[in-house]
Coordinates of C-alpha atoms in Angstrom, one line a residue:
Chain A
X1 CA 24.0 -5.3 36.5
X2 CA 24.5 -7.8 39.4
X3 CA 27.8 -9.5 40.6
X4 CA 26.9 -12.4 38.6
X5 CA 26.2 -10.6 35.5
X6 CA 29.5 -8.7 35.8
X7 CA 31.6 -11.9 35.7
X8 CA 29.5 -13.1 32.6
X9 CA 30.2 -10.5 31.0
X10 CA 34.1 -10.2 31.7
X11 CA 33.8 -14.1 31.2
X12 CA 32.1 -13.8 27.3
X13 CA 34.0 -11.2 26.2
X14 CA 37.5 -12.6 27.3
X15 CA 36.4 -15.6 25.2
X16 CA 35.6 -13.6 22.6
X17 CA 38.7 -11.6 22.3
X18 CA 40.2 -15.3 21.5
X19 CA 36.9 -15.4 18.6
X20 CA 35.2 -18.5 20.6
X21 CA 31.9 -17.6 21.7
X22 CA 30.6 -20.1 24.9
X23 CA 28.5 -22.3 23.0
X24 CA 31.6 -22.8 20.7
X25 CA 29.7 -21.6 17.6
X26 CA 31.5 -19.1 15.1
X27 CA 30.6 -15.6 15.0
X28 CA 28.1 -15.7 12.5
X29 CA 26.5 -19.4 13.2
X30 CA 23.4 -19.4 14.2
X31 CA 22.0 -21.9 16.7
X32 CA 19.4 -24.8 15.2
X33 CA 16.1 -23.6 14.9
X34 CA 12.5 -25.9 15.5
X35 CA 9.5 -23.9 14.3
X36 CA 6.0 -25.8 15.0
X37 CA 3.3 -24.5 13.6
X38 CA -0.7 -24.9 15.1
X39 CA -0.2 -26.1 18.7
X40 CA -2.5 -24.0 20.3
X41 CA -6.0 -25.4 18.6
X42 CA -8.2 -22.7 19.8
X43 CA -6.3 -20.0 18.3
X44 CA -6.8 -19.4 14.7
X45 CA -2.9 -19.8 13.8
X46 CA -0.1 -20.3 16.4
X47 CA 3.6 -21.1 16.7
X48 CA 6.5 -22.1 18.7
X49 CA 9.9 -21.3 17.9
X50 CA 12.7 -22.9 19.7
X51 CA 16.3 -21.3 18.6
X52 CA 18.9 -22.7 21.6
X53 CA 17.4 -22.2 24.5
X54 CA 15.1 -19.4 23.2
X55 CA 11.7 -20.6 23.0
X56 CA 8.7 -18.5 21.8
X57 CA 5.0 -18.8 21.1
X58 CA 2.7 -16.6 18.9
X59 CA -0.9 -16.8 18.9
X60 CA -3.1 -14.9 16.3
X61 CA -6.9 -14.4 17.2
X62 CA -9.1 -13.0 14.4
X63 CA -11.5 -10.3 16.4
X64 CA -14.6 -8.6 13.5
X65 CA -14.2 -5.1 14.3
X66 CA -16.0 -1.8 12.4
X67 CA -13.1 -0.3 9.7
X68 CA -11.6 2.8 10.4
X69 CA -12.3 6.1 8.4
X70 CA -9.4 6.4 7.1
X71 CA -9.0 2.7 5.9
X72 CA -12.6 1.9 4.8
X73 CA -11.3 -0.9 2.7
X74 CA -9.0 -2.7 5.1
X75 CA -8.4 -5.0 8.2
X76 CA -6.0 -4.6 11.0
X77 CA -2.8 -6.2 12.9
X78 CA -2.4 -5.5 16.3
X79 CA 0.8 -6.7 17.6
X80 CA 1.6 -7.2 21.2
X81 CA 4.9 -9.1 22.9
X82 CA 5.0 -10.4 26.7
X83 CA 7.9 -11.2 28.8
X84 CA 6.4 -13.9 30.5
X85 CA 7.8 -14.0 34.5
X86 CA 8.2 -17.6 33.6
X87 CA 10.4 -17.5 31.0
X88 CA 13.3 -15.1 33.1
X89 CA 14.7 -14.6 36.6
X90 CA 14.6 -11.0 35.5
X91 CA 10.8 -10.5 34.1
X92 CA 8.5 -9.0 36.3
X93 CA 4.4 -8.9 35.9
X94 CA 3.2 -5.9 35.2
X95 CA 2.3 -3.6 32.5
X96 CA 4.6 -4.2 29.0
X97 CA 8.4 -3.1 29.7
X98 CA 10.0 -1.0 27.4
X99 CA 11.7 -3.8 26.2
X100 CA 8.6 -6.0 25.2
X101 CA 6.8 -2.9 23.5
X102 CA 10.0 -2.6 21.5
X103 CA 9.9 -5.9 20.5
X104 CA 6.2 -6.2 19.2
X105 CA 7.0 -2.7 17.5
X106 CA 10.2 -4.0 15.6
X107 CA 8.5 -7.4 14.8
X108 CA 5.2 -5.5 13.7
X109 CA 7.3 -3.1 11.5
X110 CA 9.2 -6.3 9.2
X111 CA 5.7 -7.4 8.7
X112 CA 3.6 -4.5 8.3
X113 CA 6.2 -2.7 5.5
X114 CA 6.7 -6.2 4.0
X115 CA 3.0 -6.1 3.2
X116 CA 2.7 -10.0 3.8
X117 CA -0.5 -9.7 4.5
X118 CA -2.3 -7.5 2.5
X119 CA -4.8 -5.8 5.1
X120 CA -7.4 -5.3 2.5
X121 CA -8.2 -9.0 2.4
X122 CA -9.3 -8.6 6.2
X123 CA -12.2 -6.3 4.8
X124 CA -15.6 -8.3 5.5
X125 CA -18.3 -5.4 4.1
X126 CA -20.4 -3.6 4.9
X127 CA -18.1 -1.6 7.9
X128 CA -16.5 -4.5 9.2
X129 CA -13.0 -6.2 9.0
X130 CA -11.0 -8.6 10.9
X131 CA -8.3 -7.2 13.0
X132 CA -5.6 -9.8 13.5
X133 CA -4.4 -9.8 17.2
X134 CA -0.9 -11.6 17.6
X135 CA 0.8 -12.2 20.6
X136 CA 4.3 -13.2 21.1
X137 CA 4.6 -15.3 24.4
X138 CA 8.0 -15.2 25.2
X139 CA 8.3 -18.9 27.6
X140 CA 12.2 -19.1 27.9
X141 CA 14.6 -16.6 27.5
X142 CA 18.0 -17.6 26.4
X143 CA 18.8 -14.2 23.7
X144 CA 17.6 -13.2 20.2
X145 CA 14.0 -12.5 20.7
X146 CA 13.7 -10.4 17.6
X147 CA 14.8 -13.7 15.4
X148 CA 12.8 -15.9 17.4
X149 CA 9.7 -14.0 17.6
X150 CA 9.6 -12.2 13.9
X151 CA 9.5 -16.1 13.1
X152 CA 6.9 -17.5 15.5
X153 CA 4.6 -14.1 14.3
X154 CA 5.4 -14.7 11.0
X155 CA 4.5 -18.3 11.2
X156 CA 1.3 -18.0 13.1
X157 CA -0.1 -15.7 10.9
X158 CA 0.6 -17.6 7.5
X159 CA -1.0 -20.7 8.9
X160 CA -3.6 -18.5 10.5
X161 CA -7.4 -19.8 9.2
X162 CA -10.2 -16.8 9.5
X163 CA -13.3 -17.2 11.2
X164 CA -16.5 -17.5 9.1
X165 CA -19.1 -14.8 9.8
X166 CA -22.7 -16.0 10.9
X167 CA -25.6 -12.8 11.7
X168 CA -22.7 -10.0 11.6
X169 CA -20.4 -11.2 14.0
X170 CA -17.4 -13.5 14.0
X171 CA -18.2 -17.8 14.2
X172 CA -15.4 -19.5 15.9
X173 CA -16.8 -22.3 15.5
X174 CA -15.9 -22.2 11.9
X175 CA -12.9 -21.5 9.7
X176 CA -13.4 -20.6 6.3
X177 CA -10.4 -19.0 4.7
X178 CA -6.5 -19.5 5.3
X179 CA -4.9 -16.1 5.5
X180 CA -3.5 -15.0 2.4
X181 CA 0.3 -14.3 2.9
X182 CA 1.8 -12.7 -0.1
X183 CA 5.2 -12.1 0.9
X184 CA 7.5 -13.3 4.0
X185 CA 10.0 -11.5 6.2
X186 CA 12.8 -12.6 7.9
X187 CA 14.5 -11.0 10.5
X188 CA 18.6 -10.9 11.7
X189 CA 19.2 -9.9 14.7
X190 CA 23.8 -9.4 15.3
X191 CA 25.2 -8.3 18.1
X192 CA 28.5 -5.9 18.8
X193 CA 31.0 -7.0 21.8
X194 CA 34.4 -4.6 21.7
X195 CA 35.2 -4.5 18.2
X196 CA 33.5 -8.1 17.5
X197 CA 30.3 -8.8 15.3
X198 CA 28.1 -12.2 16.0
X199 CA 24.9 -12.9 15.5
X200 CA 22.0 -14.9 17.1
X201 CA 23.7 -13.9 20.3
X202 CA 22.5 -16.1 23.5
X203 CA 21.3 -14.5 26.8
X204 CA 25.0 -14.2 28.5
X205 CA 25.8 -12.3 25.3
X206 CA 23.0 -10.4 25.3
X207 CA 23.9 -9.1 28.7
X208 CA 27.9 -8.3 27.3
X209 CA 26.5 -6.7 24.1
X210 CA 27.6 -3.0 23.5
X211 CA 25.2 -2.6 20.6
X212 CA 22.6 -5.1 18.5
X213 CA 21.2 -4.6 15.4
X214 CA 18.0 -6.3 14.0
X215 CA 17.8 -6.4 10.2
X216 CA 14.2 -7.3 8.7
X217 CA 14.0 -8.1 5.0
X218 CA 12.1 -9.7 2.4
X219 CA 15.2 -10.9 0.3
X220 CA 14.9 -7.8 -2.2
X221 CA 14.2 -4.8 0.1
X222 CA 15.0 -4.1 3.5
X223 CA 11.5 -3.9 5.3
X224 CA 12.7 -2.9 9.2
X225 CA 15.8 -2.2 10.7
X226 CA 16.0 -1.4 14.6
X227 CA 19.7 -0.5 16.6
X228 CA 19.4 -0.8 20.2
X229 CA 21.2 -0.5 23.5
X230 CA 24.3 2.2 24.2
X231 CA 26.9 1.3 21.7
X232 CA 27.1 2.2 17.8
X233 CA 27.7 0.5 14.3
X234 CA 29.8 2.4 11.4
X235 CA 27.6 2.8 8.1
X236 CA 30.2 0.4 7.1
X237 CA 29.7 -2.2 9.1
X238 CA 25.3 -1.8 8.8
X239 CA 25.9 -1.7 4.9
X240 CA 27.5 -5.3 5.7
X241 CA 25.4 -6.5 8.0
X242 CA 22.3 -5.7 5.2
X243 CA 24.2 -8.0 2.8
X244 CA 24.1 -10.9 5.4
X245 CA 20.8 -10.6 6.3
X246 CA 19.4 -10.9 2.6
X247 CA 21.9 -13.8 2.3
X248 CA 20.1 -15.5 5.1
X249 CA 16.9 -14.8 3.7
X250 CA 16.2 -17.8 1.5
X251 CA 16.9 -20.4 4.4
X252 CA 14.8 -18.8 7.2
X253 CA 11.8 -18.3 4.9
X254 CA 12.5 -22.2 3.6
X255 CA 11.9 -22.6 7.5
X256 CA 8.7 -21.1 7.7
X257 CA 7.3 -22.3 4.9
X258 CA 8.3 -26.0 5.5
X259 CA 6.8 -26.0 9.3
X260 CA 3.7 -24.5 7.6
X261 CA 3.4 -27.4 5.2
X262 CA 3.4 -29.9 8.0
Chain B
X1 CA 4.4 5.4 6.0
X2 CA 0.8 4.0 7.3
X3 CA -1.3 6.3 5.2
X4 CA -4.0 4.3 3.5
X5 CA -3.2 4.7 -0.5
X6 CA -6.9 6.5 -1.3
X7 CA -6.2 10.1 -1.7
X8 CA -2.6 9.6 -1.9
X9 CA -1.6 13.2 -2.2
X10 CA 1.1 13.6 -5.7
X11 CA 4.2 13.9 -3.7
X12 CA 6.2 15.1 -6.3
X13 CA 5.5 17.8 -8.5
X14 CA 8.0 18.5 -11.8
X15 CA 10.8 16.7 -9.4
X16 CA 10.3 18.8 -6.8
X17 CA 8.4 18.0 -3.5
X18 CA 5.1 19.4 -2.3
X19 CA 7.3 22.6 -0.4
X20 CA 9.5 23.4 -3.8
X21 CA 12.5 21.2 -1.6
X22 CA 15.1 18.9 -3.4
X23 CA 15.0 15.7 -2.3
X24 CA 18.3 16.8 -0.5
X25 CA 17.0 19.8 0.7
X26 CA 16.5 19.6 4.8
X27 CA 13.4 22.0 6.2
X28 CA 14.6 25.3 8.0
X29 CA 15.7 24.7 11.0
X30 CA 16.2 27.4 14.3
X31 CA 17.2 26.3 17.5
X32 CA 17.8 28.5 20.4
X33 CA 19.4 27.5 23.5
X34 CA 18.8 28.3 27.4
X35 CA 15.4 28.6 26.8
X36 CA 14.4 27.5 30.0
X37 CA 14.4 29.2 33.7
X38 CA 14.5 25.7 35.9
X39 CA 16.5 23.3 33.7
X40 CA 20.0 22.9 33.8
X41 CA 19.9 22.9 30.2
X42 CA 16.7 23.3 27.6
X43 CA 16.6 24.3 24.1
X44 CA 13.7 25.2 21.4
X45 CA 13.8 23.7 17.9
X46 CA 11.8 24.8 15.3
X47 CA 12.5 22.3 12.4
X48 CA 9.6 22.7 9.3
X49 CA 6.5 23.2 11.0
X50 CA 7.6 21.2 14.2
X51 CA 7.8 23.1 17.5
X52 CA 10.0 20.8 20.7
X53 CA 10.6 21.7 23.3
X54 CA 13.4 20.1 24.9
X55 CA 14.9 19.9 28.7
X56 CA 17.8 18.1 30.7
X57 CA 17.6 18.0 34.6
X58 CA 20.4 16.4 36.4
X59 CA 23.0 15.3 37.0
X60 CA 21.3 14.8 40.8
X61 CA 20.1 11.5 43.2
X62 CA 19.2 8.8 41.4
X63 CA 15.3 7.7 42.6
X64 CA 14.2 5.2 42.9
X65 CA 17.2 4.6 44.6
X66 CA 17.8 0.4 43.4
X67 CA 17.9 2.1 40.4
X68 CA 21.2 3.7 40.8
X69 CA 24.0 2.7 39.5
X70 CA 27.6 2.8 42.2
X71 CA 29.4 3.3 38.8
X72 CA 27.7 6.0 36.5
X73 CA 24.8 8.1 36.0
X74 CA 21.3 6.4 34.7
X75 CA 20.1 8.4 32.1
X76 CA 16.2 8.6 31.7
X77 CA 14.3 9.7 28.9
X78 CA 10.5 11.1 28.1
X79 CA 9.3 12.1 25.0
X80 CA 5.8 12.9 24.4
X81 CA 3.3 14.3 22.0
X82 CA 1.3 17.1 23.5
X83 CA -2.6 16.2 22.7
X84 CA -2.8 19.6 21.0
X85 CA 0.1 18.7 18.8
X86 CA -0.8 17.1 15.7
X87 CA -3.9 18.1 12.8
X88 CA -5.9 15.5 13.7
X89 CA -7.9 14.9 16.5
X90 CA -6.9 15.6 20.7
X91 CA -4.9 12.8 21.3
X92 CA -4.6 10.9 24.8
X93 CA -2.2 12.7 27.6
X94 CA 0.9 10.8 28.6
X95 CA 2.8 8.0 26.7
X96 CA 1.5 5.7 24.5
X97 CA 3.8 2.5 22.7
X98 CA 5.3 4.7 20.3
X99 CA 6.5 7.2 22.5
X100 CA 8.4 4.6 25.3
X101 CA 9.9 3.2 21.8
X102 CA 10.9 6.7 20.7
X103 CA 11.9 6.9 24.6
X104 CA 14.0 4.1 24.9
X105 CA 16.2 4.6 22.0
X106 CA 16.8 8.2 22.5
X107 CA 17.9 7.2 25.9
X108 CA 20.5 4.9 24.6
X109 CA 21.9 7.4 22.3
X110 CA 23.0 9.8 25.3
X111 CA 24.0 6.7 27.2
X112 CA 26.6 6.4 24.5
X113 CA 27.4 10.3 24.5
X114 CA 27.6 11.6 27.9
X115 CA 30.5 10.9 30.2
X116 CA 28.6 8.9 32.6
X117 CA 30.9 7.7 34.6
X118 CA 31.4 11.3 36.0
X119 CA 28.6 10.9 37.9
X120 CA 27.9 7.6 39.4
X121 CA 24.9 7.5 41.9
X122 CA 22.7 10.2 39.7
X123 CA 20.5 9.9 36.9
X124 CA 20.2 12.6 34.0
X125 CA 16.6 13.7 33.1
X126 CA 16.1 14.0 29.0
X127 CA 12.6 15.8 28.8
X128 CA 11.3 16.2 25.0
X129 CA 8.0 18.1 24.5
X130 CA 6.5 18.1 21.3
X131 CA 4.4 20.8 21.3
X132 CA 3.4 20.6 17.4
X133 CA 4.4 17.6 15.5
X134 CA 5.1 17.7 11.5
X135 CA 6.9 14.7 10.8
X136 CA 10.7 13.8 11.5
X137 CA 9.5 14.5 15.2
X138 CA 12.1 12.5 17.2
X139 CA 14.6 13.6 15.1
X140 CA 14.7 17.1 15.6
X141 CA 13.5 16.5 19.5
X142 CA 16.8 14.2 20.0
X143 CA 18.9 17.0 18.1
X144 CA 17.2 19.6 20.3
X145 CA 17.9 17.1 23.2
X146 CA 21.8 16.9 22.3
X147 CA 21.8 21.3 22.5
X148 CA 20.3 21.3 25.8
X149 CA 22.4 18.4 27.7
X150 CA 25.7 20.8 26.5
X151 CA 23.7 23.6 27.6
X152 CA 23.5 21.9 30.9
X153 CA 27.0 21.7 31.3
X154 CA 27.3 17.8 31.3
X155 CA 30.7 16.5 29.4
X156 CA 29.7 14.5 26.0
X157 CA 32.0 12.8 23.6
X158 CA 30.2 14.5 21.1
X159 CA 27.1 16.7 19.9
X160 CA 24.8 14.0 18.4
X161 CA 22.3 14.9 15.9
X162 CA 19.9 13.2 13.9
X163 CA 17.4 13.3 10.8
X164 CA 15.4 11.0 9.0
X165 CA 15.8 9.7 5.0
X166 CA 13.3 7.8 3.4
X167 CA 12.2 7.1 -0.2
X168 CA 9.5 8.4 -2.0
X169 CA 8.9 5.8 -5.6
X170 CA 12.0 5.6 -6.8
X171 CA 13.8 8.8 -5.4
X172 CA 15.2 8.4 -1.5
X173 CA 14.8 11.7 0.0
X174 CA 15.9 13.7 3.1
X175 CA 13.7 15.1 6.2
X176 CA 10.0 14.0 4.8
X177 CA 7.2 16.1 6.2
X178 CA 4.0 14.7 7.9
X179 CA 2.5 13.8 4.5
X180 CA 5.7 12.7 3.4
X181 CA 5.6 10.5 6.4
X182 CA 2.4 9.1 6.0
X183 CA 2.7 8.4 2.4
X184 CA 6.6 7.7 2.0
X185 CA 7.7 4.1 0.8
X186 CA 10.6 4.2 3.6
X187 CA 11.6 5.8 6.3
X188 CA 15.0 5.8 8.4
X189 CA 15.5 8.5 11.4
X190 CA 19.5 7.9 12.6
X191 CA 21.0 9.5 15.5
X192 CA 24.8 9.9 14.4
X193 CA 27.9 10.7 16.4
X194 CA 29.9 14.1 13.4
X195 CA 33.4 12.7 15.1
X196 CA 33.5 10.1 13.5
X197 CA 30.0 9.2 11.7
X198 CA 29.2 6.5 14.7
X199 CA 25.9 5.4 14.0
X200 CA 23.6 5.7 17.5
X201 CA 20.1 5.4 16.5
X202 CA 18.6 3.7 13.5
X203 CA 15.4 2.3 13.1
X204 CA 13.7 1.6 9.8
X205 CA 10.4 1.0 7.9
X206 CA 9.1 0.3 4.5
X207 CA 11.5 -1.1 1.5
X208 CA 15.0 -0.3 1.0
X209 CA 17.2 -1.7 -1.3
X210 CA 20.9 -2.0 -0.5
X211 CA 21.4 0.6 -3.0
X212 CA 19.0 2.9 -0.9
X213 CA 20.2 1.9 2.2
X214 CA 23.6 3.2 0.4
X215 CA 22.2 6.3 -1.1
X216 CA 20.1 7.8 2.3
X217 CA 23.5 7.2 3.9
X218 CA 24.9 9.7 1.1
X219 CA 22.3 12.2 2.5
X220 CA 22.3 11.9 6.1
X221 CA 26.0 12.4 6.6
X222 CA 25.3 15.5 4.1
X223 CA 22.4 16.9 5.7
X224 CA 24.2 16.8 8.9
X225 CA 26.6 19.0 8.4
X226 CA 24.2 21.1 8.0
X227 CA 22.6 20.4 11.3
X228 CA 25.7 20.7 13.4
X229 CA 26.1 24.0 12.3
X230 CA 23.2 25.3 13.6
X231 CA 23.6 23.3 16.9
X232 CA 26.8 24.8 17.5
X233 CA 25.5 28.0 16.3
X234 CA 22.7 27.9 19.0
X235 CA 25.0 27.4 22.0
X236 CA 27.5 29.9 20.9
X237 CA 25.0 32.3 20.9
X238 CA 24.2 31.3 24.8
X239 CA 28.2 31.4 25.2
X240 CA 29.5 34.8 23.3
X241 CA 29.9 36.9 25.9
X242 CA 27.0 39.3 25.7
X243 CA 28.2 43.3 25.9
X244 CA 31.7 42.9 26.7
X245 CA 32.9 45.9 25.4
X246 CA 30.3 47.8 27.6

């Protein structure tokens, strides 16, 4: 942590021992969310999320590839997450960072458990299925990638269209089918500071956080959970934090679903 | 979780699992401590049919050196599979995604746990071998992890341990096997601090209710009683003062 980081932090949690956070917002608002859906053509599904500051895009590319042995009867999702240099003083190029392979691993988990797309309607025939490849382009980082990204992934794949097939291999050129997506996760990401609970926590907050917790559900069931950094929740306070998240549910799907309809 | 649903194995057999266990019964577990010669503290888990090996070097100089902190210890951690480890094929050397996840958050936990600040300028080396993998396999190499960084000598605020829950149908059940695993409708490894039931790593997959959520709660605080014991067992064996009375 540099100089200026250590006066963020004293500066965002002194705030926060008075309950304002620096945007103003209360603990548990979260900032306005844009998703846009389709704005890279050439990808078969794509979106941008913009929450605050936070903007993310996810692109899905369909690639025919020979089944596994073990899953004869089924496609594939490969999910991958990039902390672009341009979107953060702090990124670096290179190889993926801990953090970014967590973040394509918790984002993959929400919607790989909650099913929502079932992988045997990926299956082609005769040895071949579509893998779907998304990746998460982080552009600007201003906190809560989890949210922003579980919904840009989400997104991009519901609105995804598959390839047709032509001789046995993949024809870009044409999109037949739109992905089937039979159920939809939303994720809730909160943050702990001292003894205080937010959510959709910015960058600055981020950096003061003692401990987050990312919450993945599909309104019945939780599908993914994921604690991360040093500090700790009680069971109490994660039993809580599950009944928020499914009481969020309903709006962030709402959100999907409408920038899909667009 | 991940196993394709064709020859879905019965895992439950006259309400018991595969292994005779209760859905609250843990797998034995043996851990001995001091295992290692060069390590400032090691232990050896056996927990079921999983065999870790794990190491703590440290506390010493922080390299690269812009990585140290003025103000506490860095801690570092490296789990890995060994390619001999699991029943399928020889897997690649060195980490893959799932171990630098499985990395990162173990390192957090001792962040949290070990009195950093006693040692600013150094980094603490967490090593975590699995030498033969049967499910539940950072769980038992992060409880193994906790034993050796005591047996190194390095102050903690407690002696974490950790265990998975998970759910198979409609019954959420502790410490699932590899088939388990691969087959289970849930699964939740948690790190937790016995002081005062501190939650330090949680990570989840498949379909809980809050009810389930609830319930697996119910049997990790159980099952860990259990599991401290035979932590604290392990180092007081290390400890007793061997032939006194000689």
């Amino acid at each position: 942590m540099n100089a200026i980081d250590v006066v963020k932090v004293g500066y965002i949690r002194e705030l926060l021992a008075k309950g304002v956070r620096e945007d103003s917002r209360g603990l548990m608002d979260q900032r306005p969310i844009t998703v846009s859906c389709d704005v890279i053509d050439n990808a078969e599904g794509s979106a941008q999320v913009d929450m605050g500051s936070t903007r993310v895009l996810a692109g899905v590319k369909f690639v025919l590839e020979d089944t596994k042995p073990d899953t004869p009867n089924m496609g594939n999702l490969v999910m991958s997450a990039e902390l672009l240099p341009l979107a953060n003083a702090d990124y670096e190029p290179g190889p993926p960072s801990p953090d970014a392979i967590e973040l394509a691993r918790v984002v993959d988990r929400g919607i790989r458990a909650g099913n929502c797309v079932k992988l045997e309607s990926l299956f082609v025939g005769e040895g071949k299925a579509w893998t779907a490849y998304i990746d998460i382009y982080v552009l600007n980082y201003d906190g809560n990638l989890f949210d922003a990204s579980s919904i840009a992934a989400m997104a991009a794949l519901m609105s995804s269209k598959i390839p047709g097939v032509k001789d046995g291999a993949a024809d870009y050129g044409s999109r037949s089918s739109p992905v089937k997506a039979e159920n939809i996760v939303t994720s809730t990401t909160f943050g702990k500071i001292g003894d205080k609970i937010l959510f959709d926590m910015t960058g600055n907050e981020e950096t003061a956080a003692d401990a987050r917790v990312t919450i993945e559900t599909d309104g019945s069931s939780i599908r993914a959970m994921q604690k991360g950094l040093s500090g700790s929740f009680s069971f109490d306070e994660l039993e809580r934090l599950v009944a928020e998240s499914m009481s969020r549910h309903e709006g962030l799907k709402k959100l999907i679903e409408d920038s899909i309809r667009k | 979780m991940g196993g394709s649903s064709l020859n879905k194995p019965e895992l439950i057999i006259d309400g018991k699992r595969r292994d005779g266990r209760s859905f609250r019964d843990l797998r034995p577990i043996k851990i001995e401590a001091s295992v290692l010669k060069n390590a400032e503290g090691s232990a050896y888990i056996e927990w079921g049919r999983n065999k870790i090996l794990a190491a703590v070097y440290g506390p010493r100089e922080a390299t690269p050196k812009h990585m140290a902190n003025p103000n506490k210890a860095i801690i570092k951690c490296r789990y890995q599979m060994a390619p001999f480890s699991s029943l399928e094929g020889h897997s690649r050397t060195g980490p893959n995604r799932r171990a630098t996840e499985i990395s990162k958050v173990i390192k957090e936990v001792f962040e949290n746990v070990v009195m950093v600040n006693e040692f600013p300028g150094s980094e603490i080396d967490v090593f975590i071998e699995v030498l033969q993998g049967d499910g539940g396999t950072r769980a038992a190499g992060l409880t193994a992890a906790s034993v050796a960084m005591a047996n190194a000598g390095i102050r903690m605020k407690d002696l974490v341990y950790a265990v998975s829950a998970g759910r198979i149908g409609d019954h959420v059940a502790i410490d699932f096997d590899m088939i388990e695993d691969n087959y289970s409708d849930a699964d939740m490894p948690v790190a937790v601090a016995p002081r005062n039931n501190d939650v330090l790593l949680l990570q989840m997959d498949g379909g809980f209710t809050k009810e389930q959520f609830a319930e697996a709660k119910e049997l990790i605080l159980e099952a860990g009683k259990t599991i401290s014991e035979i932590q604290k067992d392990a180092l007081k064996r290390v400890y007793d003062v061997k032939g006194a009375s000689e």
